[in-house]
XYZ file of C-alpha atoms in Angstrom:
654
model
C 75.617 129.439 106.550
C 74.150 126.904 104.181
C 70.402 126.519 104.401
C 68.971 123.938 106.746
C 66.712 122.693 103.958
C 69.572 121.978 101.562
C 68.934 118.538 100.099
C 71.266 115.686 100.811
C 71.060 112.091 99.700
C 72.200 110.302 102.850
C 70.856 106.940 103.936
C 70.337 107.208 107.669
C 69.927 104.215 109.935
C 69.445 104.314 113.676
C 71.727 102.707 116.242
C 70.025 100.350 118.655
C 70.149 102.117 122.058
C 72.428 100.753 124.735
C 69.453 99.799 126.917
C 68.328 97.292 124.301
C 71.694 95.550 123.908
C 73.222 93.048 126.298
C 76.771 91.706 125.982
C 76.478 88.220 127.461
C 79.890 86.606 127.180
C 83.145 86.277 125.317
C 85.761 88.914 124.600
C 83.768 92.037 125.363
C 82.021 90.780 128.478
C 85.451 90.210 129.976
C 86.515 93.729 129.017
C 83.334 95.250 130.401
C 83.505 93.376 133.685
C 87.064 94.593 134.261
C 85.995 98.101 133.315
C 82.995 98.005 135.645
C 84.582 96.288 138.642
C 88.065 97.813 138.566
C 88.633 100.677 136.141
C 85.665 102.852 137.074
C 86.422 102.588 140.783
C 90.137 103.287 140.299
C 89.312 106.377 138.269
C 86.875 107.592 140.914
C 89.598 107.241 143.541
C 92.106 109.056 141.323
C 89.647 111.906 140.855
C 89.383 112.159 144.642
C 93.124 111.810 145.238
C 94.140 114.422 142.675
C 91.494 116.918 143.780
C 89.488 116.790 140.568
C 86.280 115.834 142.318
C 86.553 117.954 145.458
C 87.453 120.978 143.351
C 83.717 121.347 142.669
C 83.328 122.501 146.283
C 84.923 125.754 145.087
C 86.881 126.136 148.331
C 90.274 126.217 146.622
C 92.361 129.303 147.367
C 95.557 130.649 145.808
C 98.514 128.787 147.284
C 96.566 125.603 148.035
C 97.733 122.285 146.619
C 95.971 120.610 143.686
C 95.208 123.774 141.757
C 92.351 123.033 139.363
C 93.370 122.793 135.734
C 91.580 124.014 132.633
C 90.502 120.524 131.613
C 89.645 118.972 134.981
C 85.920 119.339 134.329
C 86.230 117.068 131.312
C 87.932 114.289 133.305
C 85.064 114.190 135.796
C 82.520 114.445 132.987
C 83.922 111.448 131.117
C 84.006 109.399 134.313
C 80.328 110.248 134.917
C 79.514 109.334 131.316
C 81.356 106.021 131.623
C 79.538 105.273 134.879
C 76.218 106.140 133.229
C 76.783 103.658 130.418
C 77.748 100.993 132.944
C 74.624 101.713 135.000
C 72.513 101.418 131.856
C 73.365 97.748 131.516
C 74.392 96.874 135.099
C 72.626 98.807 137.873
C 74.883 99.429 140.854
C 73.616 101.355 143.883
C 77.063 102.342 145.142
C 78.281 103.575 141.757
C 75.043 105.507 141.280
C 75.496 107.101 144.706
C 79.027 108.183 143.792
C 77.750 109.777 140.594
C 74.854 111.476 142.370
C 77.241 112.958 144.936
C 79.460 114.282 142.150
C 76.464 115.775 140.339
C 75.302 117.490 143.527
C 78.694 119.200 143.774
C 78.585 120.217 140.114
C 75.074 121.614 140.405
C 75.986 123.613 143.512
C 78.996 125.094 141.707
C 76.946 126.541 138.852
C 77.047 130.339 138.823
C 73.942 132.502 138.898
C 74.110 133.233 135.180
C 74.474 129.539 134.348
C 78.250 129.498 133.869
C 80.009 126.333 135.007
C 83.776 125.784 135.005
C 86.086 125.023 137.941
C 89.214 126.736 136.673
C 87.574 129.949 135.535
C 85.507 130.153 138.699
C 88.181 129.730 141.376
C 91.559 130.257 139.644
C 91.061 132.838 136.880
C 87.543 134.248 137.182
C 88.710 137.444 135.475
C 89.564 135.505 132.292
C 86.209 133.918 131.514
C 85.830 133.512 127.708
C 89.099 135.413 127.106
C 91.233 132.460 125.962
C 89.010 130.325 123.792
C 92.003 129.174 121.777
C 93.608 127.322 124.676
C 91.258 127.690 127.633
C 89.120 124.574 126.989
C 85.946 126.201 128.393
C 83.599 125.029 125.649
C 85.444 121.723 125.445
C 84.735 121.082 129.122
C 81.140 122.212 128.665
C 80.740 119.703 125.852
C 81.931 116.776 127.928
C 79.603 117.773 130.753
C 76.731 117.885 128.257
C 77.568 114.373 127.054
C 77.667 113.160 130.655
C 74.321 114.791 131.389
C 72.630 113.110 128.420
C 74.125 109.707 129.240
C 73.135 109.873 132.912
C 69.609 111.003 132.110
C 69.180 108.154 129.637
C 70.593 105.665 132.159
C 68.634 106.710 135.239
C 65.944 109.199 134.242
C 67.455 111.693 136.706
C 67.327 115.244 135.360
C 69.535 117.268 137.711
C 72.700 117.260 135.598
C 70.675 117.544 132.380
C 68.874 120.625 133.720
C 72.178 122.124 134.857
C 73.692 121.654 131.416
C 70.628 122.964 129.608
C 70.917 126.090 131.721
C 74.604 126.316 130.821
C 73.849 125.755 127.129
C 71.221 128.507 127.254
C 73.832 130.853 128.707
C 76.426 129.858 126.090
C 73.829 130.502 123.390
C 73.462 134.056 124.702
C 77.230 134.637 124.781
C 78.155 133.212 121.364
C 76.764 134.054 117.961
C 76.798 136.613 115.158
C 74.635 139.134 116.980
C 75.650 142.449 118.446
C 77.565 142.010 121.688
C 78.064 138.285 121.156
C 81.401 136.524 120.772
C 81.867 135.466 117.175
C 84.271 132.642 118.010
C 84.682 128.979 118.876
C 86.731 126.765 121.154
C 90.284 125.797 120.302
C 89.455 122.196 121.215
C 86.359 120.950 119.358
C 83.951 118.869 121.442
C 80.940 121.053 122.163
C 79.758 120.611 118.576
C 78.924 116.917 118.888
C 77.687 117.456 122.470
C 75.188 120.109 121.395
C 73.687 117.692 118.872
C 73.302 115.091 121.634
C 71.656 117.700 123.843
C 69.352 118.712 120.997
C 68.335 115.124 120.309
C 67.531 114.567 123.979
C 65.662 117.813 124.674
C 64.331 118.780 121.258
C 65.612 122.335 121.808
C 66.317 123.694 118.316
C 68.611 126.444 119.618
C 71.209 123.848 120.600
C 71.387 122.533 117.050
C 71.606 126.074 115.682
C 74.423 126.876 118.111
C 76.316 123.815 116.873
C 75.702 125.045 113.336
C 77.178 128.430 114.263
C 80.315 126.921 115.816
C 80.925 124.654 112.824
C 80.419 127.359 110.206
C 82.394 130.011 112.080
C 85.574 127.931 112.433
C 88.211 128.993 109.924
C 86.473 132.166 108.761
C 88.377 135.408 108.219
C 89.332 137.675 109.892
C 90.724 134.912 112.059
C 89.060 134.816 115.463
C 92.196 133.711 117.298
C 94.041 136.759 115.915
C 91.286 139.020 117.184
C 91.291 137.279 120.545
C 95.049 137.658 120.885
C 94.871 141.339 119.986
C 92.153 141.929 122.584
C 94.510 140.485 125.205
C 97.340 142.785 124.140
C 99.272 140.089 122.292
C 100.530 140.224 118.750
C 98.644 137.602 116.721
C 100.672 134.601 115.570
C 103.863 135.939 117.129
C 103.770 134.460 120.619
C 104.663 130.826 120.040
C 101.106 129.821 119.200
C 100.402 126.569 117.437
C 99.460 127.027 113.773
C 95.810 127.475 112.892
C 95.545 123.958 111.518
C 96.345 122.661 115.027
C 92.780 123.743 115.845
C 91.313 122.790 112.435
C 90.752 126.527 112.010
C 92.990 127.128 108.986
C 90.045 126.908 106.577
C 86.270 126.692 106.805
C 85.303 123.054 107.233
C 83.759 122.780 103.754
C 87.093 123.811 102.211
C 89.252 121.372 104.169
C 90.523 118.448 102.108
C 93.264 116.972 104.313
C 93.234 115.980 107.980
C 95.523 118.365 109.803
C 96.535 119.398 113.273
C 95.805 117.918 116.678
C 94.343 114.496 115.933
C 91.885 114.312 118.839
C 90.509 117.760 118.111
C 90.143 116.796 114.459
C 88.080 113.648 114.941
C 85.926 115.256 117.638
C 85.175 118.101 115.231
C 84.439 115.784 112.328
C 82.104 113.743 114.536
C 80.136 116.888 115.314
C 80.136 117.918 111.672
C 78.826 114.508 110.623
C 76.030 114.764 113.182
C 75.147 118.260 112.015
C 75.132 117.169 108.379
C 72.609 114.458 109.210
C 70.341 116.739 111.222
C 70.208 119.668 108.794
C 70.622 117.529 105.667
C 73.626 119.469 104.410
C 75.399 117.549 101.656
C 78.402 119.905 101.626
C 79.219 119.080 105.239
C 78.818 115.372 104.628
C 81.009 115.503 101.531
C 83.697 117.367 103.489
C 83.633 114.601 106.093
C 83.871 111.966 103.393
C 86.903 113.603 101.768
C 88.645 114.077 105.101
C 87.922 110.480 106.069
C 89.353 109.127 102.826
C 92.509 111.157 103.243
C 93.009 109.939 106.805
C 92.538 106.213 106.177
C 94.467 106.215 102.912
C 97.519 108.232 104.005
C 97.653 109.066 107.721
C 96.472 106.152 109.847
C 98.369 103.337 111.552
C 97.455 99.699 110.990
C 96.186 99.680 114.590
C 93.724 102.512 113.944
C 96.069 104.949 115.659
C 96.216 108.516 114.354
C 98.450 111.476 115.096
C 102.002 110.400 114.393
C 103.961 112.884 116.492
C 103.794 114.239 120.017
C 104.745 117.675 118.628
C 101.352 119.344 118.881
C 99.922 115.794 119.079
C 99.126 116.020 115.433
C 98.889 114.621 111.951
C 102.081 115.439 110.054
C 102.440 114.661 106.338
C 101.262 111.871 104.074
C 102.696 108.422 104.855
C 104.619 109.692 107.884
C 103.899 106.805 110.247
C 106.963 106.174 112.413
C 106.638 103.245 114.769
C 109.014 103.845 117.675
C 107.985 107.486 118.090
C 104.331 106.977 117.174
C 102.068 109.157 119.281
C 98.752 107.494 118.384
C 97.005 108.833 121.459
C 94.361 106.536 122.936
C 91.828 109.379 122.792
C 92.487 109.830 119.084
C 91.566 106.234 118.238
C 88.464 106.593 120.389
C 87.517 109.757 118.525
C 88.065 107.909 115.247
C 85.492 105.368 116.445
C 82.989 108.144 117.204
C 83.439 109.570 113.724
C 83.391 106.210 111.949
C 80.134 105.229 113.642
C 78.418 108.425 112.534
C 79.614 108.012 108.956
C 78.476 104.385 108.903
C 75.003 105.294 110.129
C 74.592 107.956 107.481
C 76.069 106.072 104.544
C 75.230 102.451 105.331
C 78.733 101.670 104.054
C 80.711 98.945 105.840
C 84.082 100.578 105.172
C 83.535 102.923 108.096
C 82.746 100.064 110.456
C 85.831 98.232 109.178
C 88.027 101.041 110.474
C 85.966 101.306 113.638
C 86.634 97.622 114.270
C 90.341 98.077 113.503
C 90.648 100.811 116.121
C 88.394 99.013 118.591
C 90.419 95.784 118.759
C 93.847 97.373 118.462
C 94.541 101.074 119.000
C 92.046 101.764 121.803
C 92.128 98.861 124.249
C 95.914 98.822 124.026
C 95.548 101.933 126.175
C 94.426 99.994 129.263
C 96.158 97.122 131.050
C 94.611 93.675 131.276
C 93.776 94.247 134.945
C 92.118 97.584 134.152
C 94.304 99.652 136.475
C 97.026 101.221 134.309
C 96.987 103.216 131.091
C 98.897 104.232 128.001
C 98.499 107.758 126.665
C 100.620 107.201 123.547
C 100.546 103.838 121.760
C 103.849 103.055 120.073
C 104.173 100.303 117.476
C 107.783 99.609 118.344
C 109.587 99.851 121.667
C 113.239 99.554 122.583
C 113.315 100.425 126.302
C 116.861 101.784 126.286
C 116.017 104.190 123.471
C 112.913 105.449 125.216
C 114.950 106.446 128.234
C 116.609 109.065 126.025
C 113.829 110.325 123.784
C 111.776 113.456 124.320
C 108.273 112.050 123.992
C 106.272 113.917 126.581
C 104.438 110.910 127.992
C 107.560 108.791 128.363
C 109.334 111.142 130.742
C 108.036 109.585 133.943
C 108.000 105.937 132.885
C 109.610 103.920 130.134
C 107.343 103.257 127.209
C 106.618 99.601 127.925
C 105.023 100.348 131.278
C 101.543 101.795 131.596
C 100.941 104.469 134.213
C 98.345 104.758 136.963
C 97.272 108.287 135.978
C 98.418 111.398 134.127
C 98.474 115.113 134.857
C 96.476 115.453 131.653
C 94.319 112.392 132.170
C 91.874 112.495 129.282
C 92.621 108.957 128.092
C 91.702 106.785 131.129
C 88.063 107.929 131.451
C 87.751 108.039 127.674
C 88.616 104.353 127.297
C 86.281 103.598 130.199
C 83.326 105.280 128.503
C 84.075 103.539 125.209
C 84.169 100.055 126.728
C 81.050 100.678 128.820
C 79.101 101.940 125.801
C 80.195 99.296 123.304
C 76.729 97.815 122.889
C 75.462 100.903 121.087
C 77.928 100.314 118.240
C 76.935 96.706 117.546
C 73.479 96.941 115.967
C 71.327 99.326 113.952
C 67.737 99.259 112.747
C 65.633 100.607 109.904
C 61.986 100.291 108.962
C 62.516 96.947 107.263
C 66.084 96.098 108.170
C 68.156 94.831 111.080
C 71.881 95.557 110.804
C 74.663 93.703 112.607
C 77.734 95.943 112.594
C 79.967 94.092 115.044
C 80.251 90.476 116.116
C 80.361 89.288 119.690
C 78.386 87.263 122.223
C 75.326 89.480 122.702
C 71.598 89.917 122.339
C 69.586 92.898 121.149
C 65.956 93.947 120.805
C 65.307 95.793 117.549
C 62.236 97.613 116.286
C 61.632 96.419 112.736
C 58.423 97.632 111.181
C 55.663 97.262 113.736
C 57.258 94.588 115.870
C 60.192 93.745 118.111
C 62.819 91.401 116.756
C 65.245 89.698 119.116
C 68.691 88.898 117.766
C 71.150 86.784 119.726
C 74.757 86.136 118.745
C 76.702 83.150 119.977
C 80.381 83.310 119.085
C 83.912 83.368 120.394
C 84.808 86.156 117.958
C 87.448 87.533 117.380
C 89.273 84.273 118.137
C 86.797 82.001 116.357
C 85.520 82.486 112.824
C 81.990 81.186 113.390
C 79.094 83.439 114.406
C 75.703 81.859 115.134
C 72.780 84.291 115.069
C 69.300 83.430 116.301
C 66.521 85.612 114.889
C 63.257 85.807 116.842
C 60.554 88.159 115.558
C 57.308 88.304 117.499
C 55.595 86.837 114.444
C 56.646 85.723 110.991
C 57.394 88.708 108.771
C 59.451 89.703 105.775
C 62.388 92.000 106.413
C 66.147 92.128 105.831
C 69.030 91.239 108.101
C 72.281 92.831 106.983
C 75.512 91.279 108.230
C 78.745 93.203 107.806
C 81.363 91.343 105.805
C 84.586 92.664 107.390
C 87.091 94.154 104.987
C 89.784 91.759 106.241
C 87.666 88.695 105.324
C 88.429 87.157 101.918
C 85.748 84.482 102.046
C 82.568 84.062 104.045
C 80.036 81.244 104.227
C 76.414 81.783 105.223
C 73.712 79.302 106.153
C 70.103 80.017 107.083
C 68.465 77.179 108.978
C 71.209 74.891 107.701
C 70.832 75.850 104.029
C 73.858 77.425 102.333
C 73.360 80.869 100.825
C 75.348 82.437 97.983
C 76.624 85.720 99.465
C 77.832 87.424 96.310
C 74.484 88.565 94.854
C 73.341 89.668 98.302
C 76.163 92.149 98.934
C 75.198 95.779 99.483
C 77.825 98.317 100.550
C 79.819 95.619 102.279
C 76.873 93.954 104.010
C 75.357 90.549 103.258
C 71.674 91.409 102.985
C 69.397 88.488 103.767
C 65.801 89.282 102.830
C 63.134 86.664 103.524
C 60.201 85.869 105.740
C 61.746 85.369 109.144
C 60.069 83.181 111.737
C 60.754 82.824 115.460
C 63.986 80.941 116.207
C 65.369 81.104 112.683
C 69.131 80.687 112.757
C 71.940 82.148 110.685
C 75.426 80.678 110.678
C 78.141 83.017 109.440
C 81.681 81.732 108.950
C 84.284 84.446 108.439
C 87.417 82.632 107.382
C 90.412 83.850 109.420
C 93.748 82.773 107.971
C 96.854 84.468 109.289
C 97.840 87.154 106.803
C 100.928 89.235 106.167
C 100.051 92.897 105.616
C 102.361 95.371 103.930
C 102.218 99.163 103.955
C 102.188 101.597 101.048
C 105.739 101.873 99.621
C 105.920 105.516 100.698
C 105.546 104.597 104.373
C 109.295 104.670 104.862
C 109.207 103.213 108.370
C 107.723 99.965 107.042
C 109.732 99.450 103.852
C 110.659 95.782 103.522
C 108.551 94.832 106.526
C 105.207 93.137 107.202
C 102.647 93.069 109.976
C 100.809 89.912 110.990
C 97.051 89.969 111.267
C 94.332 87.406 111.900
C 90.746 88.564 111.646
C 90.552 92.071 113.113
C 93.545 91.479 115.421
C 96.963 92.982 114.649
C 99.854 91.103 116.253
C 103.207 92.084 117.701
C 106.357 90.410 118.980
C 107.535 90.935 122.553
C 110.961 90.354 124.026
C 109.568 88.095 126.737
C 108.668 85.539 124.036
C 111.399 86.152 121.466
C 114.553 87.520 123.145
C 116.096 90.851 122.120
C 116.878 92.629 118.844
C 113.455 91.960 117.366
C 114.149 94.107 114.298
C 116.718 91.556 113.161
C 114.064 88.856 112.729
C 112.648 88.115 109.267
C 109.588 86.072 108.388
C 109.089 84.223 105.114
C 105.899 85.022 103.206
C 105.887 81.396 102.080
C 105.475 80.091 105.615
C 102.851 81.925 107.630
C 102.681 81.261 111.382
C 99.946 79.087 112.839
C 97.243 80.309 115.211
C 96.693 78.629 118.565
C 94.390 79.676 121.388
C 95.851 79.852 124.880
C 93.083 80.246 127.430
C 95.464 80.835 130.337
C 97.611 83.543 128.714
C 96.718 87.237 129.011
C 93.081 86.546 129.926
C 92.729 84.147 127.003
C 94.187 85.020 123.610
C 94.986 83.429 120.281
C 98.718 83.525 119.658
C 100.675 83.044 116.449
C 103.653 80.700 116.293
C 106.035 80.339 113.396
C 109.601 80.231 112.144
C 111.828 83.231 111.469
C 115.471 83.806 110.708
C 117.817 86.013 112.667
C 121.520 86.772 112.923
C 123.706 84.535 115.057
C 126.231 87.338 115.774
C 129.024 85.052 114.626
C 132.208 86.791 113.455
C 131.138 90.150 114.927
C 133.461 90.208 117.918
C 135.314 93.534 117.987
C 133.545 94.837 114.854
C 130.910 97.453 114.251
C 130.879 97.061 110.441
C 131.990 94.417 107.967
C 131.610 93.479 104.317
C 128.085 92.440 103.389
C 127.493 89.148 101.582
C 124.658 87.960 99.365
C 121.765 86.350 101.181
C 122.474 82.923 99.704
C 126.052 83.098 100.975
C 125.146 84.303 104.448
C 125.909 81.576 106.987
C 125.462 83.907 109.944
C 121.679 83.329 110.062
C 119.735 80.797 112.052
C 116.145 79.614 112.064
C 114.246 80.298 115.274
C 110.681 79.878 116.408
C 108.782 83.004 117.300
C 105.550 83.856 119.077
C 103.312 86.838 118.372
C 100.563 88.146 120.651
C 97.723 90.585 119.966
C 98.998 94.151 119.904
C 96.327 95.315 122.348
C 97.675 92.896 124.992
C 101.339 93.893 124.858
C 103.059 95.404 127.890
C 101.239 93.232 130.437
C 104.116 90.878 131.251
C 107.868 91.319 131.686
C 108.903 94.713 130.269
C 111.044 94.645 127.157
C 111.146 95.240 123.433
C 108.034 95.204 121.264
C 107.625 95.213 117.476
C 104.632 95.230 115.123
C 106.348 95.490 111.725
C 108.809 92.595 111.234
C 111.284 91.970 108.424
C 110.195 89.869 105.449
C 112.032 87.587 103.074
């Protein structure tokens, strides 16, 4: 292991806790209200209906229905965590009672030695810690730890926190380099970031050291998964196992240079590594994260912030392999990207991480939940032809065609994951330093920051992301000099700033992508930020073969798509001229209020094709079989909420 005292030059800023942020209106209030009033309750009922919740009673017997699964604990844990974040900002006696009842069951199910896992208690008790590669024991423990921390911070109730500390103490005895301990790690990273959360809440140094052990042990030789297989009487690497990089265990983390394997596991691991780097001040871990991040965003990420391009092992594949119609882009993966991006932003102070967080937030994550909050996508395709999806082999399109979200899944990690993200959004919006207030994300909200020796209230008034103007009221307790840093989004080509009506030149004030306003601030000072939002055509790297000769439409942070219900069929035949960008228009009554794009495109008329499959091609200027049509594009996140049909993000260009 590297030494804990190894120097690292990382600028660390602190996120403003969820309790000190209130989302008051606009885009995200609407999302949070749906999440709070509908999604959380639906997920609670699904956990009851499927047996996930009652499984904690430990009365399941062989042959009974609803056999507990290896990852059921994590589904309940994420629902508890989502409920905790909701309770932090919106107390609700009934929701709190539901959570308390669930926690009582969990606490009662804990074994005498501290062990806690449904599947390995009632289904396979003889296999405890014998299948770390695929058993998800530490993964489930990690999610329960996150839930415990969130619920303690929301309510002050310690029962689940004490249960999970007891479990963590037991895990610390079982795992490590000592004699008689298991020198291994979970096949699905998650406990790493959870242990850092538990350490920060309790101050127990052993939890941080255990995280350190898990991170440093992954990828070492001899390979732990080979040893584990041999101990179970199986020949290592000869029984249909996924490759080591599926688990990010092909190399020690400091030697990894490319993002590989299962995309959710990857970003969960990197989130934990980033946290560990900050806590122990290890520059080698931070630099590994930075290299992996650069590789992902430069070569293996969708324009929507989706990652993991194939359902085969749910993984990253090879550079620039970003197919649209078979895109996997699991909802959980984009959420994990947000976790990782936030940690990197806090440590570096660099806006480029928040740019990608915002990309995923407005596109590749909330596309995973319907507008009414009751149905979910697991995979998030960027192109859909319903007839084709009836015949493909994508695992999460077998029970429903791709344009229809589902009520639940057998492996239902995504629904509670999107619920906890939406409920916790406030903690991503602001950060604070000794002499600096940072605004990461824009939206109707207010926050109380600790700057120096006083509280500073910041209130945003805006209809972002539809409107380009953000008005920010700054209210320190007394006049004082400090900085307010406003993120200039990477998509924005020009921004205007006024302070108390006076225009400010942004260029000399830029610092790592933030407009840094340093002055003596007085109560009720006002900043006006205008982020110009023209409609833009975005093209992909030439080596992204799926997008050759095509463009995507974007306005502000929102990526757009075409749907059959607005544009008829055969969407791939449409071409848009770069000389005539569509116009933006807000429609308050459509899809809960969205800004649409309307423009002109050309498409084939199908003249002279009767009885033919092929014919001689003609030059574009001689082609009379084209017609001009109007088209409408809607935000990608909102697709699949109306009449089912085709969908397309990348359209032809001319």
